Amino acid sequence: MIAAYRERLTPGSFIAVSHIASEQAGPELRAQVTRLVDACAAADEHVYIRSHREILDWFEGMRLVEPGLVCLPDWRPDNLLEQEAVARALGYGGVARV
């Protein structure tokens, strides 16, 4: 999907992606994510948890902007509340130039 979107963008454009992840979460938080995924599936709404590597592959052929593909709060590292939040490890975000 990202590749199809990228193909329609003008060279020099930017694309931003954020996605749920749990590989950096502790066991209790991972268990909560699993319950969320199961509850959504039971309602015929699917949530896909992806790894850093899977999301990073979406940026193939583009140049990531600093700080790269990182946990979402790392885009605003000066926000201590987000840096210390339990949910800090639940997603990655990145911006790249097409």
CSV table of C-alpha atoms in Angstrom, one decimal:
chain,number,residue,atom,x,y,z
A,1,MET,CA,0.0,0.0,0.0
A,2,ILE,CA,2.8,2.4,0.9
A,3,ALA,CA,4.6,1.7,-2.4
A,4,ALA,CA,1.5,2.4,-4.4
A,5,TYR,CA,1.0,5.7,-2.5
A,6,ARG,CA,4.7,6.6,-3.0
A,7,GLU,CA,4.5,6.1,-6.7
A,8,ARG,CA,1.8,8.8,-7.0
A,9,LEU,CA,3.8,11.4,-5.1
A,10,THR,CA,6.0,14.0,-6.7
A,11,PRO,CA,9.7,13.5,-6.3
A,12,GLY,CA,10.9,15.6,-3.3
A,13,SER,CA,7.6,15.0,-1.5
A,14,PHE,CA,7.5,13.6,2.0
A,15,ILE,CA,5.6,10.6,3.3
A,16,ALA,CA,4.9,10.0,7.0
A,17,VAL,CA,3.9,6.7,8.5
A,18,SER,CA,3.1,5.6,12.0
A,19,HIS,CA,2.1,2.1,13.0
A,20,ILE,CA,1.3,0.0,16.1
A,21,ALA,CA,4.1,-2.3,17.3
A,22,SER,CA,4.8,-4.1,20.5
A,23,GLU,CA,8.2,-5.7,20.2
A,24,GLN,CA,9.8,-3.2,22.6
A,25,ALA,CA,6.9,-3.5,25.1
A,26,GLY,CA,7.2,-5.5,28.3
A,27,PRO,CA,5.2,-8.7,28.9
A,28,GLU,CA,2.2,-7.1,30.6
A,29,LEU,CA,1.8,-4.5,27.9
A,30,ARG,CA,2.2,-7.1,25.2
A,31,ALA,CA,-0.5,-9.1,26.8
A,32,GLN,CA,-2.8,-6.1,26.7
A,33,VAL,CA,-2.0,-5.6,23.0
A,34,THR,CA,-2.9,-9.3,22.4
A,35,ARG,CA,-6.2,-8.8,24.1
A,36,LEU,CA,-6.9,-5.7,22.0
A,37,VAL,CA,-6.1,-7.6,18.8
A,38,ASP,CA,-8.3,-10.5,19.9
A,39,ALA,CA,-11.2,-8.1,20.8
A,40,CYS,CA,-10.9,-6.3,17.5
A,41,ALA,CA,-10.9,-9.6,15.6
A,42,ALA,CA,-14.0,-10.8,17.4
A,43,ALA,CA,-15.7,-7.6,16.1
A,44,ASP,CA,-14.4,-8.4,12.6
A,45,GLU,CA,-12.0,-5.4,12.8
A,46,HIS,CA,-8.4,-6.5,12.3
A,47,VAL,CA,-5.4,-4.9,13.9
A,48,TYR,CA,-2.0,-5.8,12.6
A,49,ILE,CA,1.0,-5.5,14.8
A,50,ARG,CA,4.2,-5.1,12.8
A,51,SER,CA,7.9,-5.2,13.6
A,52,HIS,CA,10.4,-2.4,13.2
A,53,ARG,CA,11.9,-4.3,10.2
A,54,GLU,CA,8.5,-4.7,8.5
A,55,ILE,CA,7.7,-1.0,8.8
A,56,LEU,CA,11.2,0.0,7.8
A,57,ASP,CA,10.9,-2.0,4.6
A,58,TRP,CA,8.0,0.3,3.6
A,59,PHE,CA,10.5,3.1,3.2
A,60,GLU,CA,12.7,1.3,0.7
A,61,GLY,CA,13.8,3.6,-2.0
A,62,MET,CA,13.3,6.7,0.1
A,63,ARG,CA,15.5,8.7,2.4
A,64,LEU,CA,14.4,8.7,6.0
A,65,VAL,CA,14.4,12.1,7.8
A,66,GLU,CA,16.1,12.2,11.2
A,67,PRO,CA,15.5,10.7,13.7
A,68,GLY,CA,14.5,7.9,11.4
A,69,LEU,CA,12.0,5.1,12.2
A,70,VAL,CA,11.7,5.4,15.9
A,71,CYS,CA,9.2,5.0,18.8
A,72,LEU,CA,6.7,7.8,18.3
A,73,PRO,CA,7.7,9.9,21.4
A,74,ASP,CA,11.2,10.1,20.0
A,75,TRP,CA,10.0,12.5,17.4
A,76,ARG,CA,9.4,15.0,20.3
A,77,PRO,CA,12.1,13.9,22.8
A,78,ASP,CA,11.7,17.0,24.8
A,79,ASN,CA,8.2,15.8,26.0
A,80,LEU,CA,9.1,14.0,29.2
A,81,LEU,CA,5.5,12.8,29.7
A,82,GLU,CA,5.5,10.9,26.4
A,83,GLN,CA,9.1,9.6,26.9
A,84,GLU,CA,8.0,8.1,30.3
A,85,ALA,CA,4.6,6.9,29.2
A,86,VAL,CA,3.8,3.2,29.5
A,87,ALA,CA,2.6,3.3,25.9
A,88,ARG,CA,5.9,4.7,24.6
A,89,ALA,CA,6.9,1.3,23.0
A,90,LEU,CA,3.6,0.8,21.2
A,91,GLY,CA,4.3,2.3,17.9
A,92,TYR,CA,6.9,3.5,15.4
A,93,GLY,CA,6.9,6.6,13.2
A,94,GLY,CA,9.0,7.8,10.4
A,95,VAL,CA,9.1,10.5,7.7
A,96,ALA,CA,10.9,10.0,4.4
A,97,ARG,CA,11.6,12.1,1.3
A,98,VAL,CA,10.4,10.5,-1.9
